[in-house]
Amino acid sequence: MANSPLNIVILAAGKGTRMYSRLPKVLHEIGGISMLERVINTAQSLHPDNITVVIGHGKELVREQIQADVCWVEQDQQLGTGHAVRMALPYLSDSGRTLILYGDVPLIDQQTLEELLSTAGKDVGLLTDVLDNPAGYGRIIRQHGNVVAIVEEKDASAEEKAICETNTGIFVLPNCQLTQWLNALQNNNSQQEYYLTDVIALARQDNIPVHPLQVRASWLAAGVNNKLQLAQLERILQQQQATALLQAGVTLRDPARFDLRGQLTHGQDVIIDINVILEGNVDLGDNVSIGANCVIKNATIGSGTIIHPNSHLENCNIGSDARVGPFARLRPQAQIGDAVHIGNFVEVKNSTIGYGSKANHLTYLGDATIGENSNIGAGTITCNYDGVNKYHTTIGNHVRIGSGNMLIAPITIGDRATTGAGSTLSRNCPPDKLTLSRSRQTTLSEWQRPEKNNEK
Ligand code: UD1
Ligand code: CA
């Protein structure tokens, strides 16, 4: 089997009416990745010869948003799952097998599909489930233990409705029979649709064995029709991810209050407090600690660094043994060096901060380069924008910027320079000197505080 062609068809043409959304159903995200992208990624993990995605409702948006090496086919009218697979026939090999997946069944995994392919062999494979409440699903009809047909809920007799063994919709089908089976499908059923499920009865007629495989957990094959089901699968995915991280040695203070919407790589002894959201690609070195309520997107954080609670980090790099927050905001291209301290209410954007430098309070650093072991006083602002253009601020090594400085860029502050508190600086400051700029303080000795006027 190993060398025979494998085609994968993903059905994704349905409207998703019950999502009540303008976004096509399969573009809704689970764990930060659209459902269809997840299914495509899983399909790719099987190294098929090709993947065909059948799209209809919202097809322009789906094609625009999903950049993947797949064949797109359009199904203009949704005439049933059998009709949808028929649209993909031109892309299927003459021999080998076709695996049918769904854009709204997002958590199906490689392991289950590999098991199904090996269970199916060169025959038909069918992924089944057993549900306490099978309402709405196609029921598996067996004779003498063999699967002989699938009956849809809407076409089922009372006796058939009592069957709890259901069709997940995921099939493996032999290509040499598939064309003729699909062409033989009739739509004389209660929904007047071409049911893919009818291929099971056709396989039986042609004496092709049908091998069922029961899915090991229902969520693996669960579909999403509404926001409730989307939220339920999101929780399940988060639980799975949290479990894997705990097992890999990451401390999650509460695995139920942790969300990973992307990929996390990590070293040893990482601690993540509650209500942390990680998005995109996040890399945490050894002994990194993330405080409660942090949102971190696409960031690399070096060993021993502590991110205090309520910090917001996006597209940034932080070195080792740094301290960030609480309430810090690191925006794109913030390059925070080793042993740097970024304190509360400090915003850093497109700036490089060298070893051991500190900006501990109420500061904005934008488009700046700061050397090593410099200190930025409380309330300092790099005035980087004149309303049209952005300008750079360069601060050397061992600089002390006084509190409440306005650094009007472009400006360079030399090594070991000190600036006076409350200065508004618009020209370069030489190294080793104190530079300040303040208006003269005056006291009006004649002045009297006004009294309340009581005349009526
Ligand atoms: C289908 C199965 C049912 C199974 C259930 C599992 C059939 C006839 N029935 O029923 O046995 O228990 O899934 O969830 O297959 N789609 C298209 N084009 C179409 C029709 C459907 O792309 O013309 C896509 C939909 O977008 C959806 C999927 O196929 O992702 C399933 O279609 P749906 O109509 O929801 O089938 P069910 O009635 O749920
Ligand atoms: Ca469905």
CSV table of C-alpha atoms and ligand atoms in Angstrom, one decimal:
chain,number,residue,atom,x,y,z
A,1,MET,CA,0.0,0.0,0.0
A,2,ALA,CA,2.9,2.3,0.9
A,3,ASN,CA,3.6,3.1,-2.8
A,4,SER,CA,0.1,3.4,-4.1
A,5,PRO,CA,-1.2,6.9,-4.7
A,6,LEU,CA,-3.0,8.7,-1.9
A,7,ASN,CA,-5.3,11.5,-2.7
A,8,ILE,CA,-7.1,13.6,0.0
A,9,VAL,CA,-10.3,15.5,-0.6
A,10,ILE,CA,-11.4,18.1,1.9
A,11,LEU,CA,-15.1,19.1,1.7
A,12,ALA,CA,-15.5,22.8,2.6
A,13,ALA,CA,-18.3,24.1,0.4
A,14,GLY,CA,-21.1,24.4,3.0
A,15,LYS,CA,-22.5,27.7,4.2
A,16,GLY,CA,-22.3,27.4,7.9
A,17,THR,CA,-25.7,29.1,8.4
A,18,ARG,CA,-25.7,28.5,12.1
A,19,MET,CA,-22.5,30.3,12.7
A,20,TYR,CA,-24.4,33.6,12.0
A,21,SER,CA,-21.2,35.0,10.7
A,22,ARG,CA,-20.0,36.8,7.6
A,23,LEU,CA,-16.8,34.8,7.8
A,24,PRO,CA,-17.0,31.5,5.9
A,25,LYS,CA,-17.4,28.7,8.5
A,26,VAL,CA,-14.1,27.0,7.7
A,27,LEU,CA,-12.1,30.2,8.3
A,28,HIS,CA,-13.2,30.4,12.0
A,29,GLU,CA,-10.2,29.7,14.2
A,30,ILE,CA,-9.4,27.0,16.7
A,31,GLY,CA,-6.2,27.5,18.7
A,32,GLY,CA,-5.4,30.6,16.5
A,33,ILE,CA,-5.5,28.6,13.2
A,34,SER,CA,-8.5,28.4,10.9
A,35,MET,CA,-10.3,25.1,10.9
A,36,LEU,CA,-9.5,24.5,7.2
A,37,GLU,CA,-5.8,25.3,7.7
A,38,ARG,CA,-5.7,22.8,10.5
A,39,VAL,CA,-7.2,20.1,8.4
A,40,ILE,CA,-4.9,20.9,5.5
A,41,ASN,CA,-1.9,20.7,7.9
A,42,THR,CA,-3.0,17.3,9.1
A,43,ALA,CA,-3.7,16.1,5.6
A,44,GLN,CA,-0.1,17.2,4.6
A,45,SER,CA,1.3,15.2,7.5
A,46,LEU,CA,0.2,12.1,5.6
A,47,HIS,CA,2.3,13.1,2.6
A,48,PRO,CA,-0.4,12.5,0.0
A,49,ASP,CA,0.1,12.8,-3.7
A,50,ASN,CA,-2.3,15.8,-3.7
A,51,ILE,CA,-5.0,17.5,-1.6
A,52,THR,CA,-8.1,18.8,-3.2
A,53,VAL,CA,-10.3,21.3,-1.3
A,54,VAL,CA,-13.9,21.6,-2.5
A,55,ILE,CA,-15.1,25.2,-1.8
A,56,GLY,CA,-18.4,27.0,-2.5
A,57,HIS,CA,-19.8,29.5,0.0
A,58,GLY,CA,-17.2,32.3,0.6
A,59,LYS,CA,-14.8,30.6,-1.8
A,60,GLU,CA,-13.0,33.9,-2.7
A,61,LEU,CA,-12.2,34.7,0.9
A,62,VAL,CA,-11.2,31.1,1.6
A,63,ARG,CA,-8.7,31.1,-1.3
A,64,GLU,CA,-7.4,34.5,-0.4
A,65,GLN,CA,-6.8,33.6,3.3
A,66,ILE,CA,-5.4,30.1,2.9
A,67,GLN,CA,-2.0,29.9,1.2
A,68,ALA,CA,-1.5,26.2,0.8
A,69,ASP,CA,-0.3,23.9,-1.9
A,70,VAL,CA,-3.7,22.4,-2.7
A,71,CYS,CA,-6.0,22.0,-5.7
A,72,TRP,CA,-9.1,24.2,-5.3
A,73,VAL,CA,-12.3,23.0,-6.9
A,74,GLU,CA,-15.6,24.9,-6.8
A,75,GLN,CA,-18.9,23.4,-6.1
A,76,ASP,CA,-21.4,26.0,-7.0
A,77,GLN,CA,-24.5,24.3,-5.7
A,78,GLN,CA,-24.3,22.1,-2.6
A,79,LEU,CA,-26.1,19.1,-3.9
A,80,GLY,CA,-24.7,16.8,-1.2
A,81,THR,CA,-21.4,15.2,0.0
A,82,GLY,CA,-21.4,12.7,-2.8
A,83,HIS,CA,-21.7,15.5,-5.4
A,84,ALA,CA,-19.0,17.5,-3.6
A,85,VAL,CA,-16.5,14.6,-3.9
A,86,ARG,CA,-17.5,14.2,-7.6
A,87,MET,CA,-16.2,17.7,-8.2
A,88,ALA,CA,-12.8,16.5,-7.2
A,89,LEU,CA,-12.7,13.5,-9.5
A,90,PRO,CA,-10.5,15.1,-12.1
A,91,TYR,CA,-7.7,15.4,-9.5
A,92,LEU,CA,-7.8,11.8,-8.3
A,93,SER,CA,-5.4,9.1,-9.4
A,94,ASP,CA,-6.6,6.1,-11.4
A,95,SER,CA,-5.3,3.7,-8.8
A,96,GLY,CA,-4.6,4.1,-5.1
A,97,ARG,CA,-7.0,5.6,-2.6
A,98,THR,CA,-8.8,8.7,-1.6
A,99,LEU,CA,-9.2,9.9,1.9
A,100,ILE,CA,-12.3,12.2,2.6
A,101,LEU,CA,-11.9,14.9,5.2
A,102,TYR,CA,-14.0,17.9,6.2
A,103,GLY,CA,-13.0,21.6,6.6
A,104,ASP,CA,-15.3,21.8,9.7
A,105,VAL,CA,-13.9,18.7,11.5
A,106,PRO,CA,-10.8,20.5,12.7
A,107,LEU,CA,-9.2,18.2,15.3
A,108,ILE,CA,-8.8,15.0,13.4
A,109,ASP,CA,-5.3,13.9,13.9
A,110,GLN,CA,-2.5,12.2,11.9
A,111,GLN,CA,-2.6,9.1,14.2
A,112,THR,CA,-6.3,8.4,13.6
A,113,LEU,CA,-6.0,8.8,9.9
A,114,GLU,CA,-2.9,6.6,9.6
A,115,GLU,CA,-4.8,3.9,11.6
A,116,LEU,CA,-7.8,4.3,9.3
A,117,LEU,CA,-5.6,4.0,6.2
A,118,SER,CA,-4.0,0.8,7.5
A,119,THR,CA,-7.3,-0.6,8.6
A,120,ALA,CA,-8.8,0.1,5.1
A,121,GLY,CA,-6.0,-1.5,3.1
A,122,LYS,CA,-7.0,-1.5,-0.5
A,123,ASP,CA,-10.7,-1.7,0.5
A,124,VAL,CA,-13.1,0.8,2.0
A,125,GLY,CA,-12.3,2.3,5.4
A,126,LEU,CA,-14.9,4.1,7.5
A,127,LEU,CA,-14.3,6.1,10.7
A,128,THR,CA,-17.2,5.5,13.1
A,129,ASP,CA,-18.2,6.7,16.6
A,130,VAL,CA,-20.5,5.4,19.2
A,131,LEU,CA,-22.6,8.1,20.7
A,132,ASP,CA,-25.1,8.2,23.6
A,133,ASN,CA,-27.2,10.6,21.6
A,134,PRO,CA,-26.7,9.8,17.9
A,135,ALA,CA,-29.4,12.2,16.7
A,136,GLY,CA,-28.5,13.9,13.5
A,137,TYR,CA,-25.8,11.5,12.4
A,138,GLY,CA,-25.8,8.8,9.8
A,139,ARG,CA,-26.3,5.4,11.4
A,140,ILE,CA,-24.1,2.4,10.6
A,141,ILE,CA,-26.2,-0.6,9.4
A,142,ARG,CA,-24.6,-4.0,10.1
A,143,GLN,CA,-25.5,-7.5,9.0
A,144,HIS,CA,-23.7,-10.4,10.7
A,145,GLY,CA,-21.3,-7.9,12.1
A,146,ASN,CA,-20.4,-6.5,8.7
A,147,VAL,CA,-21.1,-2.9,7.7
A,148,VAL,CA,-23.5,-2.9,4.8
A,149,ALA,CA,-24.9,0.6,4.6
A,150,ILE,CA,-25.2,4.0,6.2
A,151,VAL,CA,-28.7,5.5,6.7
A,152,GLU,CA,-29.1,9.2,7.3
A,153,GLU,CA,-31.1,10.3,10.3
A,154,LYS,CA,-33.7,11.9,8.0
A,155,ASP,CA,-34.2,8.7,6.1
A,156,ALA,CA,-34.0,6.3,9.1
A,157,SER,CA,-36.7,4.1,10.5
A,158,ALA,CA,-37.4,4.2,14.2
A,159,GLU,CA,-35.5,1.0,14.5
A,160,GLU,CA,-32.5,2.4,12.7
A,161,LYS,CA,-32.6,5.6,14.7
A,162,ALA,CA,-32.0,3.5,17.8
A,163,ILE,CA,-28.6,2.5,16.5
A,164,CYS,CA,-25.8,4.4,18.4
A,165,GLU,CA,-23.0,3.6,16.0
A,166,THR,CA,-22.6,6.6,13.8
A,167,ASN,CA,-20.8,7.7,10.7
A,168,THR,CA,-18.1,10.4,11.3
A,169,GLY,CA,-18.1,11.1,7.5
A,170,ILE,CA,-14.4,10.3,7.2
A,171,PHE,CA,-13.7,7.6,4.6
A,172,VAL,CA,-11.0,5.9,2.7
A,173,LEU,CA,-12.1,4.8,-0.8
A,174,PRO,CA,-10.4,2.9,-3.6
A,175,ASN,CA,-9.9,5.1,-6.6
A,176,CYS,CA,-10.6,2.4,-9.2
A,177,GLN,CA,-14.2,2.0,-8.0
A,178,LEU,CA,-14.8,5.6,-6.8
A,179,THR,CA,-15.7,7.2,-10.1
A,180,GLN,CA,-18.4,4.6,-10.9
A,181,TRP,CA,-19.8,4.7,-7.4
A,182,LEU,CA,-20.1,8.5,-7.4
A,183,ASN,CA,-21.7,8.4,-10.8
A,184,ALA,CA,-24.2,5.8,-9.6
A,185,LEU,CA,-25.4,7.9,-6.7
A,186,GLN,CA,-29.1,8.9,-6.7
A,187,ASN,CA,-30.7,11.7,-4.9
A,188,ASN,CA,-34.1,10.1,-4.3
A,189,ASN,CA,-33.9,10.6,-0.5
A,190,SER,CA,-35.6,12.8,2.0
A,191,GLN,CA,-33.0,15.7,1.4
A,192,GLN,CA,-32.7,15.1,-2.4
A,193,GLU,CA,-29.0,15.2,-2.0
A,194,TYR,CA,-26.3,12.9,-3.5
A,195,TYR,CA,-25.1,11.2,-0.3
A,196,LEU,CA,-21.5,10.1,-0.2
A,197,THR,CA,-22.6,7.7,2.5
A,198,ASP,CA,-24.4,5.6,-0.2
A,199,VAL,CA,-21.1,4.4,-1.5
A,200,ILE,CA,-21.0,2.0,1.4
A,201,ALA,CA,-24.0,0.1,0.0
A,202,LEU,CA,-22.5,0.2,-3.5
A,203,ALA,CA,-19.2,-1.2,-2.1
A,204,ARG,CA,-21.2,-4.1,-0.7
A,205,GLN,CA,-22.8,-4.7,-4.1
A,206,ASP,CA,-19.4,-4.9,-5.7
A,207,ASN,CA,-18.1,-7.1,-2.9
A,208,ILE,CA,-15.5,-4.6,-1.7
A,209,PRO,CA,-15.1,-5.1,2.1
A,210,VAL,CA,-15.9,-2.2,4.4
A,211,HIS,CA,-13.6,-1.9,7.4
A,212,PRO,CA,-14.9,0.3,10.2
A,213,LEU,CA,-12.6,1.9,12.7
A,214,GLN,CA,-14.0,3.4,15.9
A,215,VAL,CA,-12.5,6.8,16.7
A,216,ARG,CA,-10.7,6.7,20.1
A,217,ALA,CA,-12.4,9.9,21.3
A,218,SER,CA,-15.5,11.7,19.8
A,219,TRP,CA,-13.9,15.1,19.7
A,220,LEU,CA,-11.4,13.9,17.1
A,221,ALA,CA,-14.2,13.6,14.6
A,222,ALA,CA,-16.5,16.2,15.9
A,223,GLY,CA,-17.8,18.8,13.4
A,224,VAL,CA,-18.5,22.5,14.0
A,225,ASN,CA,-21.9,23.9,13.1
A,226,ASN,CA,-22.2,26.7,15.5
A,227,LYS,CA,-20.2,28.9,17.9
A,228,LEU,CA,-21.0,26.6,20.9
A,229,GLN,CA,-19.4,23.6,19.2
A,230,LEU,CA,-16.5,25.9,18.1
A,231,ALA,CA,-16.0,26.9,21.8
A,232,GLN,CA,-16.2,23.3,22.9
A,233,LEU,CA,-13.5,22.2,20.5
A,234,GLU,CA,-11.4,25.2,21.4
A,235,ARG,CA,-11.5,24.1,25.1
A,236,ILE,CA,-10.6,20.5,24.2
A,237,LEU,CA,-7.7,21.6,22.1
A,238,GLN,CA,-6.5,23.9,24.9
A,239,GLN,CA,-6.7,21.0,27.4
A,240,GLN,CA,-4.7,18.7,25.0
A,241,GLN,CA,-2.0,21.4,24.6
A,242,ALA,CA,-1.8,22.2,28.3
A,243,THR,CA,-1.5,18.5,29.1
A,244,ALA,CA,1.3,18.0,26.6
A,245,LEU,CA,3.1,21.1,28.1
A,246,LEU,CA,2.7,19.8,31.7
A,247,GLN,CA,4.0,16.4,30.6
A,248,ALA,CA,7.0,18.1,29.0
A,249,GLY,CA,7.8,19.9,32.3
A,250,VAL,CA,6.3,23.3,31.9
A,251,THR,CA,4.6,24.6,35.1
A,252,LEU,CA,1.2,25.9,34.3
A,253,ARG,CA,-0.3,27.3,37.5
A,254,ASP,CA,-3.7,26.4,36.2
A,255,PRO,CA,-4.0,24.5,32.9
A,256,ALA,CA,-7.6,25.5,32.6
A,257,ARG,CA,-6.5,29.2,32.5
A,258,PHE,CA,-3.9,29.0,29.8
A,259,ASP,CA,-4.4,29.6,26.1
A,260,LEU,CA,-1.9,28.7,23.3
A,261,ARG,CA,-2.9,30.0,19.9
A,262,GLY,CA,0.1,28.9,17.9
A,263,GLN,CA,3.3,27.2,18.7
A,264,LEU,CA,5.3,27.2,22.0
A,265,THR,CA,8.9,26.0,22.2
A,266,HIS,CA,10.4,26.1,25.7
A,267,GLY,CA,13.4,25.2,27.8
A,268,GLN,CA,13.4,23.7,31.3
A,269,ASP,CA,11.7,25.0,34.4
A,270,VAL,CA,9.4,27.5,32.6
A,271,ILE,CA,6.6,28.8,34.8
A,272,ILE,CA,3.4,30.3,33.4
A,273,ASP,CA,0.9,31.9,35.8
A,274,ILE,CA,-2.8,32.1,35.1
A,275,ASN,CA,-4.7,33.7,32.2
A,276,VAL,CA,-1.7,33.9,29.9
A,277,ILE,CA,-2.4,34.0,26.2
A,278,LEU,CA,0.4,32.9,23.8
A,279,GLU,CA,-0.1,33.5,20.1
A,280,GLY,CA,1.9,32.8,17.0
A,281,ASN,CA,5.4,31.5,17.6
A,282,VAL,CA,6.7,31.9,21.1
A,283,ASP,CA,10.0,30.6,22.4
A,284,LEU,CA,10.8,30.6,26.1
A,285,GLY,CA,14.3,29.8,27.4
A,286,ASP,CA,15.2,27.9,30.6
A,287,ASN,CA,13.8,29.4,33.9
A,288,VAL,CA,11.6,31.9,32.2
A,289,SER,CA,8.6,33.0,34.3
A,290,ILE,CA,5.5,34.6,32.8
A,291,GLY,CA,3.2,36.4,35.3
A,292,ALA,CA,-0.6,36.4,35.3
A,293,ASN,CA,-2.6,38.0,32.5
A,294,CYS,CA,0.2,38.4,30.0
A,295,VAL,CA,-0.5,38.4,26.2
A,296,ILE,CA,2.6,37.3,24.2
A,297,LYS,CA,2.6,37.1,20.5
A,298,ASN,CA,5.6,36.0,18.3
A,299,ALA,CA,8.3,36.5,20.9
A,300,THR,CA,11.6,35.0,21.9
A,301,ILE,CA,12.4,35.3,25.6
A,302,GLY,CA,15.9,34.3,26.9
A,303,SER,CA,16.8,32.2,29.9
A,304,GLY,CA,16.1,33.5,33.4
A,305,THR,CA,13.9,36.4,32.2
A,306,ILE,CA,10.9,37.3,34.2
A,307,ILE,CA,7.8,38.8,32.6
A,308,HIS,CA,5.7,40.3,35.4
A,309,PRO,CA,1.9,40.3,35.3
A,310,ASN,CA,-0.3,42.2,32.8
A,311,SER,CA,2.4,42.8,30.2
A,312,HIS,CA,1.7,42.8,26.5
A,313,LEU,CA,4.4,41.7,24.1
A,314,GLU,CA,4.3,41.4,20.3
A,315,ASN,CA,6.9,40.6,17.7
A,316,CYS,CA,9.8,41.2,20.0
A,317,ASN,CA,13.0,39.6,21.3
A,318,ILE,CA,14.1,39.7,24.9
A,319,GLY,CA,17.5,38.5,26.1
A,320,SER,CA,18.4,36.6,29.2
A,321,ASP,CA,17.9,37.6,32.8
A,322,ALA,CA,15.8,40.6,31.9
A,323,ARG,CA,12.8,42.0,33.8
A,324,VAL,CA,9.7,43.2,32.1
A,325,GLY,CA,6.6,44.7,33.6
A,326,PRO,CA,4.2,44.6,35.4
A,327,PHE,CA,2.1,46.5,32.8
A,328,ALA,CA,4.8,46.8,30.2
A,329,ARG,CA,4.1,47.0,26.5
A,330,LEU,CA,6.7,45.7,24.0
A,331,ARG,CA,5.6,46.4,20.4
A,332,PRO,CA,7.1,45.1,17.1
A,333,GLN,CA,10.9,45.2,16.8
A,334,ALA,CA,11.5,45.8,20.4
A,335,GLN,CA,14.9,44.2,20.9
A,336,ILE,CA,15.5,44.0,24.6
A,337,GLY,CA,19.0,42.9,25.6
A,338,ASP,CA,20.3,40.7,28.5
A,339,ALA,CA,19.7,42.0,32.0
A,340,VAL,CA,17.6,44.9,30.8
A,341,HIS,CA,14.8,46.1,33.0
A,342,ILE,CA,11.6,47.5,31.5
A,343,GLY,CA,9.2,48.5,34.2
A,344,ASN,CA,5.6,49.5,34.6
A,345,PHE,CA,3.8,51.6,32.0
A,346,VAL,CA,6.8,51.5,29.7
A,347,GLU,CA,6.1,51.2,26.0
A,348,VAL,CA,8.9,50.2,23.6
A,349,LYS,CA,8.6,50.1,19.9
A,350,ASN,CA,11.2,49.5,17.2
A,351,SER,CA,14.0,50.1,19.6
A,352,THR,CA,17.2,48.2,20.7
A,353,ILE,CA,18.1,48.3,24.3
A,354,GLY,CA,21.6,47.2,25.3
A,355,TYR,CA,22.9,45.1,28.1
A,356,GLY,CA,21.9,46.1,31.6
A,357,SER,CA,20.0,49.3,30.7
A,358,LYS,CA,16.9,50.2,32.5
A,359,ALA,CA,13.7,52.1,31.8
A,360,ASN,CA,11.6,51.4,34.9
A,361,HIS,CA,8.7,53.8,34.9
A,362,LEU,CA,6.2,55.5,32.6
A,363,THR,CA,8.2,55.9,29.5
A,364,TYR,CA,7.9,55.7,25.7
A,365,LEU,CA,10.9,54.5,23.7
A,366,GLY,CA,10.2,54.5,20.0
A,367,ASP,CA,12.7,54.3,17.1
A,368,ALA,CA,15.6,54.4,19.6
A,369,THR,CA,18.9,52.7,20.1
A,370,ILE,CA,20.2,52.6,23.7
A,371,GLY,CA,23.6,51.3,24.6
A,372,GLU,CA,24.7,49.3,27.7
A,373,ASN,CA,24.1,50.2,31.3
A,374,SER,CA,22.1,53.3,30.6
A,375,ASN,CA,19.3,54.5,32.8
A,376,ILE,CA,16.2,56.2,31.4
A,377,GLY,CA,14.4,58.3,34.1
A,378,ALA,CA,10.7,58.1,34.9
A,379,GLY,CA,8.4,59.7,32.4
A,380,THR,CA,10.8,60.0,29.6
A,381,ILE,CA,9.5,60.2,26.0
A,382,THR,CA,11.3,59.8,22.7
A,383,CYS,CA,9.4,62.4,20.6
A,384,ASN,CA,9.9,60.4,17.4
A,385,TYR,CA,7.1,61.6,15.2
A,386,ASP,CA,6.5,65.0,13.8
A,387,GLY,CA,3.1,64.0,12.4
A,388,VAL,CA,4.6,62.9,9.1
A,389,ASN,CA,8.0,61.3,9.6
A,390,LYS,CA,9.6,59.2,12.2
A,391,TYR,CA,13.1,60.0,13.6
A,392,HIS,CA,15.7,58.1,15.5
A,393,THR,CA,17.0,58.6,19.0
A,394,THR,CA,20.5,57.3,19.9
A,395,ILE,CA,21.5,57.0,23.5
A,396,GLY,CA,25.0,55.7,24.2
A,397,ASN,CA,26.5,53.6,27.0
A,398,HIS,CA,26.3,54.5,30.7
A,399,VAL,CA,24.0,57.4,30.0
A,400,ARG,CA,21.6,58.8,32.7
A,401,ILE,CA,18.5,60.4,31.3
A,402,GLY,CA,16.8,62.4,34.0
A,403,SER,CA,13.2,62.0,34.9
A,404,GLY,CA,10.6,63.6,32.6
A,405,ASN,CA,12.8,64.2,29.6
A,406,MET,CA,11.4,64.9,26.2
A,407,LEU,CA,14.0,63.7,23.7
A,408,ILE,CA,13.1,65.4,20.4
A,409,ALA,CA,14.4,63.2,17.6
A,410,PRO,CA,16.6,63.0,15.7
A,411,ILE,CA,18.9,63.3,18.6
A,412,THR,CA,22.1,61.6,19.9
A,413,ILE,CA,23.1,61.4,23.6
A,414,GLY,CA,26.7,60.6,24.0
A,415,ASP,CA,28.3,58.0,26.2
A,416,ARG,CA,28.3,58.7,30.0
A,417,ALA,CA,26.2,61.8,29.4
A,418,THR,CA,23.7,62.9,32.1
A,419,THR,CA,20.6,65.0,31.3
A,420,GLY,CA,18.8,67.1,33.8
A,421,ALA,CA,15.3,66.1,35.1
A,422,GLY,CA,12.5,67.9,33.2
A,423,SER,CA,14.6,68.7,30.2
A,424,THR,CA,13.2,69.1,26.7
A,425,LEU,CA,16.2,68.3,24.5
A,426,SER,CA,16.2,68.9,20.8
A,427,ARG,CA,19.9,69.0,20.1
A,428,ASN,CA,22.6,66.4,20.6
A,429,CYS,CA,24.1,66.0,24.1
A,430,PRO,CA,27.8,65.5,24.3
A,431,PRO,CA,29.4,62.6,26.2
A,432,ASP,CA,30.5,62.9,29.8
A,433,LYS,CA,28.7,66.2,30.4
A,434,LEU,CA,25.5,67.3,32.1
A,435,THR,CA,23.0,68.8,29.7
A,436,LEU,CA,19.7,70.3,30.7
A,437,SER,CA,17.1,72.6,29.4
A,438,ARG,CA,14.6,74.2,31.7
A,439,SER,CA,12.8,77.4,31.9
A,440,ARG,CA,13.8,79.5,34.9
A,441,GLN,CA,11.7,79.0,38.0
A,442,THR,CA,10.1,82.1,39.5
A,443,THR,CA,8.0,82.9,42.5
A,444,LEU,CA,5.6,85.8,42.6
A,445,SER,CA,5.9,87.2,46.1
A,446,GLU,CA,3.0,89.7,45.7
A,447,TRP,CA,0.6,87.1,44.6
A,448,GLN,CA,-2.4,86.2,46.7
A,449,ARG,CA,-4.7,83.3,46.3
A,450,PRO,CA,-8.1,84.4,45.1
A,451,GLU,CA,-10.9,84.3,47.7
A,452,LYS,CA,-14.4,83.0,47.0
A,453,ASN,CA,-16.6,85.9,46.0
A,454,ASN,CA,-19.7,85.8,48.4
A,455,GLU,CA,-21.6,88.8,47.1
A,456,LYS,CA,-25.1,88.0,45.9
B,1,UD1,C1,-22.8,14.0,7.1
B,1,UD1,C2,-23.0,12.5,6.7
B,1,UD1,C3,-23.5,11.8,8.0
B,1,UD1,C4,-22.5,11.9,9.1
B,1,UD1,C5,-22.3,13.4,9.3
B,1,UD1,C6,-21.1,13.6,10.3
B,1,UD1,C7,-23.7,12.5,4.4
B,1,UD1,C8,-24.8,12.3,3.4
B,1,UD1,N1,-24.0,12.4,5.7
B,1,UD1,O1,-24.1,14.5,7.4
B,1,UD1,O2,-23.7,10.4,7.7
B,1,UD1,O3,-23.0,11.3,10.3
B,1,UD1,O4,-21.9,14.1,8.1
B,1,UD1,O5,-21.1,15.0,10.6
B,1,UD1,O6,-22.6,12.6,4.0
B,1,UD1,N2,-20.5,19.6,2.0
B,1,UD1,C9,-20.1,20.2,0.8
B,1,UD1,N3,-20.9,20.1,-0.3
B,1,UD1,C10,-22.1,19.6,-0.2
B,1,UD1,C11,-22.6,19.1,1.0
B,1,UD1,C12,-21.8,19.1,2.1
B,1,UD1,O7,-18.9,20.6,0.7
B,1,UD1,O8,-22.8,19.6,-1.2
B,1,UD1,C13,-19.7,19.7,3.2
B,1,UD1,C14,-20.2,20.6,4.3
B,1,UD1,O9,-19.6,21.9,4.1
B,1,UD1,C15,-19.8,19.9,5.5
B,1,UD1,C16,-19.7,18.4,5.2
B,1,UD1,O10,-19.6,18.4,3.8
B,1,UD1,O11,-18.5,20.3,5.9
B,1,UD1,C17,-20.9,17.6,5.7
B,1,UD1,O12,-22.1,18.1,5.1
B,1,UD1,P1,-23.4,18.2,5.9
B,1,UD1,O13,-24.5,18.5,5.0
B,1,UD1,O14,-23.2,18.9,7.2
B,1,UD1,O15,-23.6,16.6,6.2
B,1,UD1,P2,-24.4,16.1,7.5
B,1,UD1,O16,-25.8,16.2,7.3
B,1,UD1,O17,-23.8,16.6,8.7
B,2,CA,CA,-22.7,18.5,9.5
